[in-house]
PDB file of C-alpha atoms in Angstrom:
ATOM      1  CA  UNK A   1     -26.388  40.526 -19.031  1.00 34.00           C
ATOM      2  CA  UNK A   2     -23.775  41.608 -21.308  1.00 43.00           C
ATOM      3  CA  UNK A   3     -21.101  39.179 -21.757  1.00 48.00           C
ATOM      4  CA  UNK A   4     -18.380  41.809 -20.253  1.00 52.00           C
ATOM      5  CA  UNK A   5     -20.691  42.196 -17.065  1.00 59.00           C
ATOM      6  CA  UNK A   6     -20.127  38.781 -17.036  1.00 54.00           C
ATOM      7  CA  UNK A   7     -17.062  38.265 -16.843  1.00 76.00           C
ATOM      8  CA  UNK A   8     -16.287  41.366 -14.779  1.00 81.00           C
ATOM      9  CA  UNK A   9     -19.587  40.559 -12.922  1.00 75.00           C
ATOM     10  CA  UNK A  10     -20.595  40.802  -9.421  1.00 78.00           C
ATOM     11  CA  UNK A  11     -18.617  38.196  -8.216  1.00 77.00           C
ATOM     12  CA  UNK A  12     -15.454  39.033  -9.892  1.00 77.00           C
ATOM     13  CA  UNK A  13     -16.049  42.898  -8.780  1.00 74.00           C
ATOM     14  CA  UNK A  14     -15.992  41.573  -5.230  1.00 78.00           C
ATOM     15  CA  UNK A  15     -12.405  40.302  -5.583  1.00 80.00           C
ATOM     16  CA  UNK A  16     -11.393  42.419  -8.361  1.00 70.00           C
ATOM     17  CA  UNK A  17      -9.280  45.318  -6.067  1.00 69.00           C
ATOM     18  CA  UNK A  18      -7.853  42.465  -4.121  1.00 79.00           C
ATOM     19  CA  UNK A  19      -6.771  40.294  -7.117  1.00 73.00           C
ATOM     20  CA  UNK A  20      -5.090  43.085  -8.532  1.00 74.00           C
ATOM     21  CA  UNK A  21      -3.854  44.476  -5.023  1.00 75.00           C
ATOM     22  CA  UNK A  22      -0.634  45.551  -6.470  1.00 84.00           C
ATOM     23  CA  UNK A  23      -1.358  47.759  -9.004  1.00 84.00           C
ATOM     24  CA  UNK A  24      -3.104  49.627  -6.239  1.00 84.00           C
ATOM     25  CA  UNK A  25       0.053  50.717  -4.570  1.00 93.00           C
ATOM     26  CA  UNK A  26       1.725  53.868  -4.231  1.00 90.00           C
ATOM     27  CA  UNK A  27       4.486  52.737  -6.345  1.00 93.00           C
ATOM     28  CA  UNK A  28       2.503  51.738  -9.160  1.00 92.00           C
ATOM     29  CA  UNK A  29      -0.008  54.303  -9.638  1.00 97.00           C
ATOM     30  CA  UNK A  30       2.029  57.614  -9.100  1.00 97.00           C
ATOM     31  CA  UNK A  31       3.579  57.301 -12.314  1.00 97.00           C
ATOM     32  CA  UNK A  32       0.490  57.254 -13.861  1.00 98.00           C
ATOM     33  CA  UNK A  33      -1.127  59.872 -12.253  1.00 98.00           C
ATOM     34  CA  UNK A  34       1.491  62.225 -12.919  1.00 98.00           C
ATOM     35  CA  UNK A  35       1.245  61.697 -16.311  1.00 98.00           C
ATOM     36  CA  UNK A  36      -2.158  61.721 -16.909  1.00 98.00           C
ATOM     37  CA  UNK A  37      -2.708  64.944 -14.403  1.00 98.00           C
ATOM     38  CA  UNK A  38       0.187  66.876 -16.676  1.00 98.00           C
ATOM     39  CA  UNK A  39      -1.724  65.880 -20.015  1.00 98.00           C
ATOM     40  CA  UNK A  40      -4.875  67.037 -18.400  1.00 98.00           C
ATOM     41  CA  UNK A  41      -3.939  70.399 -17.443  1.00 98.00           C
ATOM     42  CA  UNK A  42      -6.978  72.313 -16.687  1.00 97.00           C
ATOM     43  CA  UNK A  43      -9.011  70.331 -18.937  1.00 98.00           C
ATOM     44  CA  UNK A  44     -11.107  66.947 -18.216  1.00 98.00           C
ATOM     45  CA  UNK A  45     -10.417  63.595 -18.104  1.00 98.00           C
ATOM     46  CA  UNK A  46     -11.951  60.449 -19.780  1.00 98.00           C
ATOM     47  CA  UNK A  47     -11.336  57.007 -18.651  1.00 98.00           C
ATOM     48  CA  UNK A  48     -12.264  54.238 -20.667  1.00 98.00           C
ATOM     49  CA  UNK A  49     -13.049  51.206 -18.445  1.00 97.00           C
ATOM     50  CA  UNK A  50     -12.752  52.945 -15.318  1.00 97.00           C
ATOM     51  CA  UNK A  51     -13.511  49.857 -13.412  1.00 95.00           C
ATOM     52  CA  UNK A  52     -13.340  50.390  -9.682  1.00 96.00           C
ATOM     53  CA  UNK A  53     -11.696  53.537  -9.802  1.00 96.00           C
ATOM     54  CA  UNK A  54      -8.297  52.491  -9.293  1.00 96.00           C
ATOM     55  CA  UNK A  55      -6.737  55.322 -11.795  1.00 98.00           C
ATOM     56  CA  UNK A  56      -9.476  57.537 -11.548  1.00 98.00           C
ATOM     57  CA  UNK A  57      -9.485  58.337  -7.462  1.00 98.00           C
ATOM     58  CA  UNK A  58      -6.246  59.335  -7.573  1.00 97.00           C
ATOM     59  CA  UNK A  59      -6.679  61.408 -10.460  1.00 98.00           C
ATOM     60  CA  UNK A  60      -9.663  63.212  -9.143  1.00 98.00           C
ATOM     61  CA  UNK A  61      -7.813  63.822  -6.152  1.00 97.00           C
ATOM     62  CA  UNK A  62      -5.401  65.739  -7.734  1.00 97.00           C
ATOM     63  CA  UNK A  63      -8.039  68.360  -8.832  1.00 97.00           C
ATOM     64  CA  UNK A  64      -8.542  66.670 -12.283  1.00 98.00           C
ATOM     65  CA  UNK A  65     -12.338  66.576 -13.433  1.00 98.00           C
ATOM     66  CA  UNK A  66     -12.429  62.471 -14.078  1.00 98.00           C
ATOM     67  CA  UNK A  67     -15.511  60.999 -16.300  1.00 98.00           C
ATOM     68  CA  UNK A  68     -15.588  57.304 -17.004  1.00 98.00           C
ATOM     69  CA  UNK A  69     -17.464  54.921 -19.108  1.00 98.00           C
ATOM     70  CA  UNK A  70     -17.791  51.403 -17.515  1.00 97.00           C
ATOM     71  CA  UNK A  71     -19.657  48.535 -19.451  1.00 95.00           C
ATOM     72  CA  UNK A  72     -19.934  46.390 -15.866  1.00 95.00           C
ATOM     73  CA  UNK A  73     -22.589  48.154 -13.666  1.00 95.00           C
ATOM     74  CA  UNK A  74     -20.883  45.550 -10.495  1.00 95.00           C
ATOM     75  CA  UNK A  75     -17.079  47.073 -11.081  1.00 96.00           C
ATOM     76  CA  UNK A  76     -18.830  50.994 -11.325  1.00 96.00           C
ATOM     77  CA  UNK A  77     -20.660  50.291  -7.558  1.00 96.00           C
ATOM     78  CA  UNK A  78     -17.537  49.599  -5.961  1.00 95.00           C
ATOM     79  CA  UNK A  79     -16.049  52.437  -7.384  1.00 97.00           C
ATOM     80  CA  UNK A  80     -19.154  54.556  -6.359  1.00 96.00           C
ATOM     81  CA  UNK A  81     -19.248  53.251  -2.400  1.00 96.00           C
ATOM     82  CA  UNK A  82     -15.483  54.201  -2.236  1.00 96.00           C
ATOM     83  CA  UNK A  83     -14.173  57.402  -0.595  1.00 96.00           C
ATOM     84  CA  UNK A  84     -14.154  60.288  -3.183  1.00 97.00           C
ATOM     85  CA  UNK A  85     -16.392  57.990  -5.604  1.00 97.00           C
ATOM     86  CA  UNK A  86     -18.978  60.629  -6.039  1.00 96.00           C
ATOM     87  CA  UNK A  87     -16.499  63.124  -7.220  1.00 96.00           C
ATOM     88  CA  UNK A  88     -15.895  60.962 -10.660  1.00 98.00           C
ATOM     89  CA  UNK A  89     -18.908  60.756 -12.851  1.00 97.00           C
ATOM     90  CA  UNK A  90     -19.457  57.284 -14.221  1.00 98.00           C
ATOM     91  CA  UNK A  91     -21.708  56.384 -17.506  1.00 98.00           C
ATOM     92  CA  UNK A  92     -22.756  52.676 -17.998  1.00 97.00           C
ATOM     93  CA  UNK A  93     -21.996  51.425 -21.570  1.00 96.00           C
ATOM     94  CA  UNK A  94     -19.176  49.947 -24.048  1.00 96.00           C
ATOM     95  CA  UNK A  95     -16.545  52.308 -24.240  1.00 97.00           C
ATOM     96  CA  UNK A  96     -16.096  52.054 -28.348  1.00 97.00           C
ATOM     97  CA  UNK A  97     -19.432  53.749 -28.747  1.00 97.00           C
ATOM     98  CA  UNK A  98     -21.032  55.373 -25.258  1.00 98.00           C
ATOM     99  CA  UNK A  99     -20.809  58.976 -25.881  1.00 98.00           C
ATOM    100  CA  UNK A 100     -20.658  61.557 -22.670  1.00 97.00           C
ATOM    101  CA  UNK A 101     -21.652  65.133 -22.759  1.00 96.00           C
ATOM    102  CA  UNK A 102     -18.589  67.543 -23.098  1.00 96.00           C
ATOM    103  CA  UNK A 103     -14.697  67.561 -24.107  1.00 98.00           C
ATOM    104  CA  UNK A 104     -11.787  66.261 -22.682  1.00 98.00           C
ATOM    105  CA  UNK A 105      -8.354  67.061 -22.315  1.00 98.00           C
ATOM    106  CA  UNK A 106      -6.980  63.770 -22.274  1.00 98.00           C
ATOM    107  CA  UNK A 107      -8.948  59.996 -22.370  1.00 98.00           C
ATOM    108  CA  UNK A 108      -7.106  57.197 -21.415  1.00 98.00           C
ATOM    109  CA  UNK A 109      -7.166  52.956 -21.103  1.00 98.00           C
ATOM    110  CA  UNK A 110      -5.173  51.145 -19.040  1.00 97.00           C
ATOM    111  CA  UNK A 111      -4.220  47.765 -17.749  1.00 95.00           C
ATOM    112  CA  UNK A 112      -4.558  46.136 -21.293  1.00 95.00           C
ATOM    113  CA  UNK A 113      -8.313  47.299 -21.683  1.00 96.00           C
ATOM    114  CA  UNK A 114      -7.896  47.930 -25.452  1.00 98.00           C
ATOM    115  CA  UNK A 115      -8.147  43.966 -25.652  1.00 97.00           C
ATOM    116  CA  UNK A 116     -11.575  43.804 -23.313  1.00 95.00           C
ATOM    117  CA  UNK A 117     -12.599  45.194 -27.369  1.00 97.00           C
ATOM    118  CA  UNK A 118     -12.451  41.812 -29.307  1.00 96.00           C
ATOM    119  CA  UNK A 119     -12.818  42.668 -32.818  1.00 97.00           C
ATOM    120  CA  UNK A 120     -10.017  44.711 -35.023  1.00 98.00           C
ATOM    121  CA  UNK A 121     -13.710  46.897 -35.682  1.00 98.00           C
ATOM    122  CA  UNK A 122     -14.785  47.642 -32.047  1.00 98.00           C
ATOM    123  CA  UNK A 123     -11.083  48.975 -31.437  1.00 98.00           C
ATOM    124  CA  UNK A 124     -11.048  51.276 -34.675  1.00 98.00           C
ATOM    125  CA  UNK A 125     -14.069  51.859 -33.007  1.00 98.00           C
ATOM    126  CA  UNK A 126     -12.786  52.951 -29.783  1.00 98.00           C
ATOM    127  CA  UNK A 127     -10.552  55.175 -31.059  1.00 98.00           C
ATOM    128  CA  UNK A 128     -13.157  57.243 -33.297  1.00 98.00           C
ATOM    129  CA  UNK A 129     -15.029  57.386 -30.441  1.00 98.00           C
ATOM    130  CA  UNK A 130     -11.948  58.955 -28.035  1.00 98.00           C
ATOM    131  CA  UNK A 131     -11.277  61.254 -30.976  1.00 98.00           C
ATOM    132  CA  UNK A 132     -15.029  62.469 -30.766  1.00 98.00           C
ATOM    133  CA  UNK A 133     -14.397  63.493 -27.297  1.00 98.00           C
ATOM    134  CA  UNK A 134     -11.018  64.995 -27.126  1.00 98.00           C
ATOM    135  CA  UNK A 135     -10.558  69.059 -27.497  1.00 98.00           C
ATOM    136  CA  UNK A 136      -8.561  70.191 -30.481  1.00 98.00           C
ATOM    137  CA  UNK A 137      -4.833  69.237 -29.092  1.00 98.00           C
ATOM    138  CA  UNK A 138      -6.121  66.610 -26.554  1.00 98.00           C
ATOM    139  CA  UNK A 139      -4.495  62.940 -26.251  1.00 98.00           C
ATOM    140  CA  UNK A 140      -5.378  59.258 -26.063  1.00 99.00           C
ATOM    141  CA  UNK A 141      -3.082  56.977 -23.890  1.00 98.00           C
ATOM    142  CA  UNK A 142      -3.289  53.567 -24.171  1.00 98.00           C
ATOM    143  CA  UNK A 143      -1.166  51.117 -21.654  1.00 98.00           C
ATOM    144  CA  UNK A 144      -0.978  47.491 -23.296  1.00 98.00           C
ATOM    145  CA  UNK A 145       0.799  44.689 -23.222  1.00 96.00           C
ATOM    146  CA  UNK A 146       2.742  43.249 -26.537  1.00 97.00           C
ATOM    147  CA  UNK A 147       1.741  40.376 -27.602  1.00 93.00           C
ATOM    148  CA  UNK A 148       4.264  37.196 -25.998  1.00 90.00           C
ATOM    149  CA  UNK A 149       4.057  35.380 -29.377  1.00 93.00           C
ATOM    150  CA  UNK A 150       7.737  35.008 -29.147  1.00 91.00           C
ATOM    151  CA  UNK A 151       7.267  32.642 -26.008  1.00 90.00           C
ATOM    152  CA  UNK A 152       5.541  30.243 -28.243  1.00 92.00           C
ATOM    153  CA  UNK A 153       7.614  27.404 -29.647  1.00 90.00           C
ATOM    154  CA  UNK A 154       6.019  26.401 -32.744  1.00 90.00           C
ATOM    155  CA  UNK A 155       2.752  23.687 -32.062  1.00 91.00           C
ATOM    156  CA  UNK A 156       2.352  25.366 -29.019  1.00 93.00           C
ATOM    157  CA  UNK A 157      -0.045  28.217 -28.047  1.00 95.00           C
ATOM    158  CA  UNK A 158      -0.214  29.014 -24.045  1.00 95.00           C
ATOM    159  CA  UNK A 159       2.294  31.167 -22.653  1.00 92.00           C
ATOM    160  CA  UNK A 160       1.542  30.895 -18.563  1.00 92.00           C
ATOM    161  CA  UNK A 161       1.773  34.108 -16.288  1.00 88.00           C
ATOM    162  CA  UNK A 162       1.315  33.023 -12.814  1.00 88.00           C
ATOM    163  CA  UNK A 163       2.320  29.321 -11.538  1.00 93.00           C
ATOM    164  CA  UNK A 164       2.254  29.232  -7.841  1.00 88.00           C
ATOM    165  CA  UNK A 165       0.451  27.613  -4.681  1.00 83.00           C
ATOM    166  CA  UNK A 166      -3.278  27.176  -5.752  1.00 88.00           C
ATOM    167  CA  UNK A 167      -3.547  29.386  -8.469  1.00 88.00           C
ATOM    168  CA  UNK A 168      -2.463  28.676 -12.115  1.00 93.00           C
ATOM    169  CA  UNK A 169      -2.808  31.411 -15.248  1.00 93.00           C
ATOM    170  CA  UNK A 170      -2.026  31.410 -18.648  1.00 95.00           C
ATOM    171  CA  UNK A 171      -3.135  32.771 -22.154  1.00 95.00           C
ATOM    172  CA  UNK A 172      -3.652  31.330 -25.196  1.00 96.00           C
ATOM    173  CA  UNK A 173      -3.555  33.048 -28.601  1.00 96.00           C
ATOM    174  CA  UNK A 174      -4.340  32.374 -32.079  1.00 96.00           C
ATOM    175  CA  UNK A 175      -2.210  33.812 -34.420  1.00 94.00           C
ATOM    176  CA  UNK A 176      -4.100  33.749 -37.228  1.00 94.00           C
ATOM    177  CA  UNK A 177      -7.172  35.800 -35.814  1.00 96.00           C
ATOM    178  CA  UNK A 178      -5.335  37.881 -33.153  1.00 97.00           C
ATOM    179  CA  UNK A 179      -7.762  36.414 -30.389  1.00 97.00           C
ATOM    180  CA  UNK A 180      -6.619  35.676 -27.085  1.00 96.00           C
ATOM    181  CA  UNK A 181      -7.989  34.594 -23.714  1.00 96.00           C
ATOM    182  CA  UNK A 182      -6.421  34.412 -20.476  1.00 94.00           C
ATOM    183  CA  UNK A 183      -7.330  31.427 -17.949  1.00 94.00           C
ATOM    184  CA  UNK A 184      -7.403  31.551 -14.462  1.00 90.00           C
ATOM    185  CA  UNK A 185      -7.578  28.150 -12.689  1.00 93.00           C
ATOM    186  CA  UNK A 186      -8.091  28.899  -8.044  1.00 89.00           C
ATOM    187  CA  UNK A 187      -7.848  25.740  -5.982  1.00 91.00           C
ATOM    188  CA  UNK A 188      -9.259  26.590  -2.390  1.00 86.00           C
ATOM    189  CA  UNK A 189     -10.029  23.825   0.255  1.00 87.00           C
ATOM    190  CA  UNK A 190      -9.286  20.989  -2.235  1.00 86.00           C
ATOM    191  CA  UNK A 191     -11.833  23.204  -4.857  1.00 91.00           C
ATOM    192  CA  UNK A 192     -10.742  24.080  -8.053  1.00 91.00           C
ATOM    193  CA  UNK A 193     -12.832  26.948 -10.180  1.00 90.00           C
ATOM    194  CA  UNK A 194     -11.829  28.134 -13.281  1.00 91.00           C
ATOM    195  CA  UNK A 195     -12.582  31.437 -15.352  1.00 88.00           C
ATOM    196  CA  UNK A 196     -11.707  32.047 -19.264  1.00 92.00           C
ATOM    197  CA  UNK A 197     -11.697  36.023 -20.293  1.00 92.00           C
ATOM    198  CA  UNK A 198     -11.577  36.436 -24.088  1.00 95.00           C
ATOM    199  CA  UNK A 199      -9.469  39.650 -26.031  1.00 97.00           C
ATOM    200  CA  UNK A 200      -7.951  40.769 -28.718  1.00 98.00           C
ATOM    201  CA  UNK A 201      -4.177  40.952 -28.894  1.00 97.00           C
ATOM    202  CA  UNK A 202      -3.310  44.199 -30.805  1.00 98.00           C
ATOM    203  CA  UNK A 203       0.096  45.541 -32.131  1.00 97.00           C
ATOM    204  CA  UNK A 204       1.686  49.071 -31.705  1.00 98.00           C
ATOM    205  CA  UNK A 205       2.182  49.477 -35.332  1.00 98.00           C
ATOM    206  CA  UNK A 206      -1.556  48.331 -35.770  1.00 98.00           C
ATOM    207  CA  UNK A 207      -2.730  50.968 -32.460  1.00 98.00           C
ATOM    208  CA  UNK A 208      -1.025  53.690 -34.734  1.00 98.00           C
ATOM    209  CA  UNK A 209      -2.833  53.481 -37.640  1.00 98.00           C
ATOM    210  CA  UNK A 210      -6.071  53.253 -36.130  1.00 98.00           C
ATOM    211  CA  UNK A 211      -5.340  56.479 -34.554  1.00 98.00           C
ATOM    212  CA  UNK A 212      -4.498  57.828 -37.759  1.00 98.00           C
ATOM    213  CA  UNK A 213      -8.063  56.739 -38.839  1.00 98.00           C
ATOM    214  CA  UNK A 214      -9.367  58.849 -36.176  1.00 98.00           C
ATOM    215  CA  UNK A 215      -7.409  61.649 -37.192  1.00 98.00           C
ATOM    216  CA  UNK A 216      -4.648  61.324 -34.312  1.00 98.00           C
ATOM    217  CA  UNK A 217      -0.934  61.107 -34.287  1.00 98.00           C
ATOM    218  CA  UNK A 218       1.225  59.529 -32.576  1.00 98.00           C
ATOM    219  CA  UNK A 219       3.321  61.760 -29.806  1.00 98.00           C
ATOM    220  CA  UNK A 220       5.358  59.283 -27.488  1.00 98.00           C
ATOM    221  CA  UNK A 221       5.719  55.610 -26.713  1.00 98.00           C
ATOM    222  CA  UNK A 222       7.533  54.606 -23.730  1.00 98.00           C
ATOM    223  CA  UNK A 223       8.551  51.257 -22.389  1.00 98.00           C
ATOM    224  CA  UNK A 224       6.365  52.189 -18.842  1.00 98.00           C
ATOM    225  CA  UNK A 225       4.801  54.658 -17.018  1.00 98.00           C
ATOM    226  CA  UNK A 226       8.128  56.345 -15.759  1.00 97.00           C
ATOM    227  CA  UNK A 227       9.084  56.673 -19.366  1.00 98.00           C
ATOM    228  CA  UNK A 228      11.395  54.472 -20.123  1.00 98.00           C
ATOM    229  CA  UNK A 229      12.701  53.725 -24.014  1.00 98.00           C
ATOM    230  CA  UNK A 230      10.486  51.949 -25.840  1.00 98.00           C
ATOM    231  CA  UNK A 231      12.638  48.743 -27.265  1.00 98.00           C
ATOM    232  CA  UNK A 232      12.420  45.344 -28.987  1.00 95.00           C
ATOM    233  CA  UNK A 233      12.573  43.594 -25.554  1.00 96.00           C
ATOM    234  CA  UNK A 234       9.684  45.492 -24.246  1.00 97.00           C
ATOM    235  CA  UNK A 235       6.438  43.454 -22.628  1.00 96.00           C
ATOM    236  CA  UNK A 236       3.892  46.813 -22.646  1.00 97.00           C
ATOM    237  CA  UNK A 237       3.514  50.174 -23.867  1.00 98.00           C
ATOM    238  CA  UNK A 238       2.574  53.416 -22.862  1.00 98.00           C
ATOM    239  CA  UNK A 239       1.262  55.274 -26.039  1.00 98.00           C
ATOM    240  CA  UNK A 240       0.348  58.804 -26.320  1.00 98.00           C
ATOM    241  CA  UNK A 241      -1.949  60.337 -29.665  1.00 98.00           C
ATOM    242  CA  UNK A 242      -2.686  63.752 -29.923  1.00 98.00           C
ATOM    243  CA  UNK A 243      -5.289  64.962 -31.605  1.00 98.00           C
ATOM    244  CA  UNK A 244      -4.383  68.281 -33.866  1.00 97.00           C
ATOM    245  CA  UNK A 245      -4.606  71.444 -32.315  1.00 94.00           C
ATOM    246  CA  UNK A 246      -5.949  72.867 -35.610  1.00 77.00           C
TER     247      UNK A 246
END
């Protein structure tokens, strides 16, 4: 088993929609389906990590062809038994190097997948790879967070991100090597359990110029989904390269 089937794995697959119940809603995914159906236009999607279909449902249900390269075979059968999960055609493999037959209009990563890549390689990688499958004029988008190093008070490397009522998480980071792991610690029934996910913490300015490895530029680079200035103060990033036209 690979190690991301392992830690996106049948038993985290089982909770996975639930977990993350609510970036299923209405109010978070519109945004991003409008945006990814106008960059698709008339063309094809790509999603990278496509998970359990959260993104790509919608999107296919808005007429948009959706393809999507999952490395966890558990995460791609939940998307499959869901209604409309045989409209979106899903390849089993890492994302930085599974090719698909075809061209796309748009391919896209959300939800801070870029990091699932844990070397600075595998995520030049990644984007050679999108650029290999995009149409002359096509476009990457990448939703990440940035990285919380300014939390950290020096000596101290865990900045937490949910404290409540049996459930604890935080992530660590190492600033010298970029890597990063977030920690989830569940106490049910007097039971604690406790799961460690590794990344890669990457910065815009660093996203950029692997695009312009691959031969992309970037277009826009908005604070959110609904667009709103990119600034200093920011916590994510919605980043749009286009490939030339030419």
């Amino acid at each position: 088993m690979s190690d991301i089937d392992g830690y996106f794995g049948e038993s985290v697959a089982a909770m996975y929609d639930e977990s993350a119940a609510a970036m299923f809603t209405a109010e978070a995914l519109e945004p991003v389906v409008d945006l990814l159906a106008e960059l698709a236009g008339q063309g094809r999607a790509l999603e990278l990590g496509v998970g359990t279909g959260r993104v790509a449902l919608p999107l296919a249900a808005r007429g948009v062809e959706v393809h999507g390269i999952e490395l966890s075979a558990a995460m791609a059968e939940r998307l499959r038994a869901k209604p409309g999960g045989e409209a979106v055609g899903v390849t089993i493999g890492d994302f930085s190097t599974t090719r698909v037959p075809g061209s796309f209009s748009v391919a896209y990563l959300v939800f801070n997948t870029i990091m699932n890549l844990t070397t600075q390689d595998a995520q030049v990688d990644c984007f050679r790879n999108v650029a290999d499958h995009l149409e002359p004029g096509g476009t990457f988008v990448v939703e990440v967070m940035v990285p919380q190093l300014r939390k950290l008070p020096p000596g101290q490397n865990a900045v937490p991100f949910h404290v409540g009522d049996g459930r604890l998480g935080f992530d660590t980071y190492d600033t010298a090597t970029q890597a990063m792991a977030s920690h989830h610690v569940s106490v049910e029934d007097g039971r604690g359990t406790f799961r460690s996910i590794p990344f890669r913490y990457v910065w815009p300015a660093e996203l950029d110029l692997m695009a312009r490895l691959a031969g992309m530029r970037l277009r826009d680079r908005w604070a959110d989904w609904k667009r709103a200035p990119f600034t200093g103060d920011s916590e994510s990033h919605v980043s749009v390269w286009e490939k030339p036209a030419d």
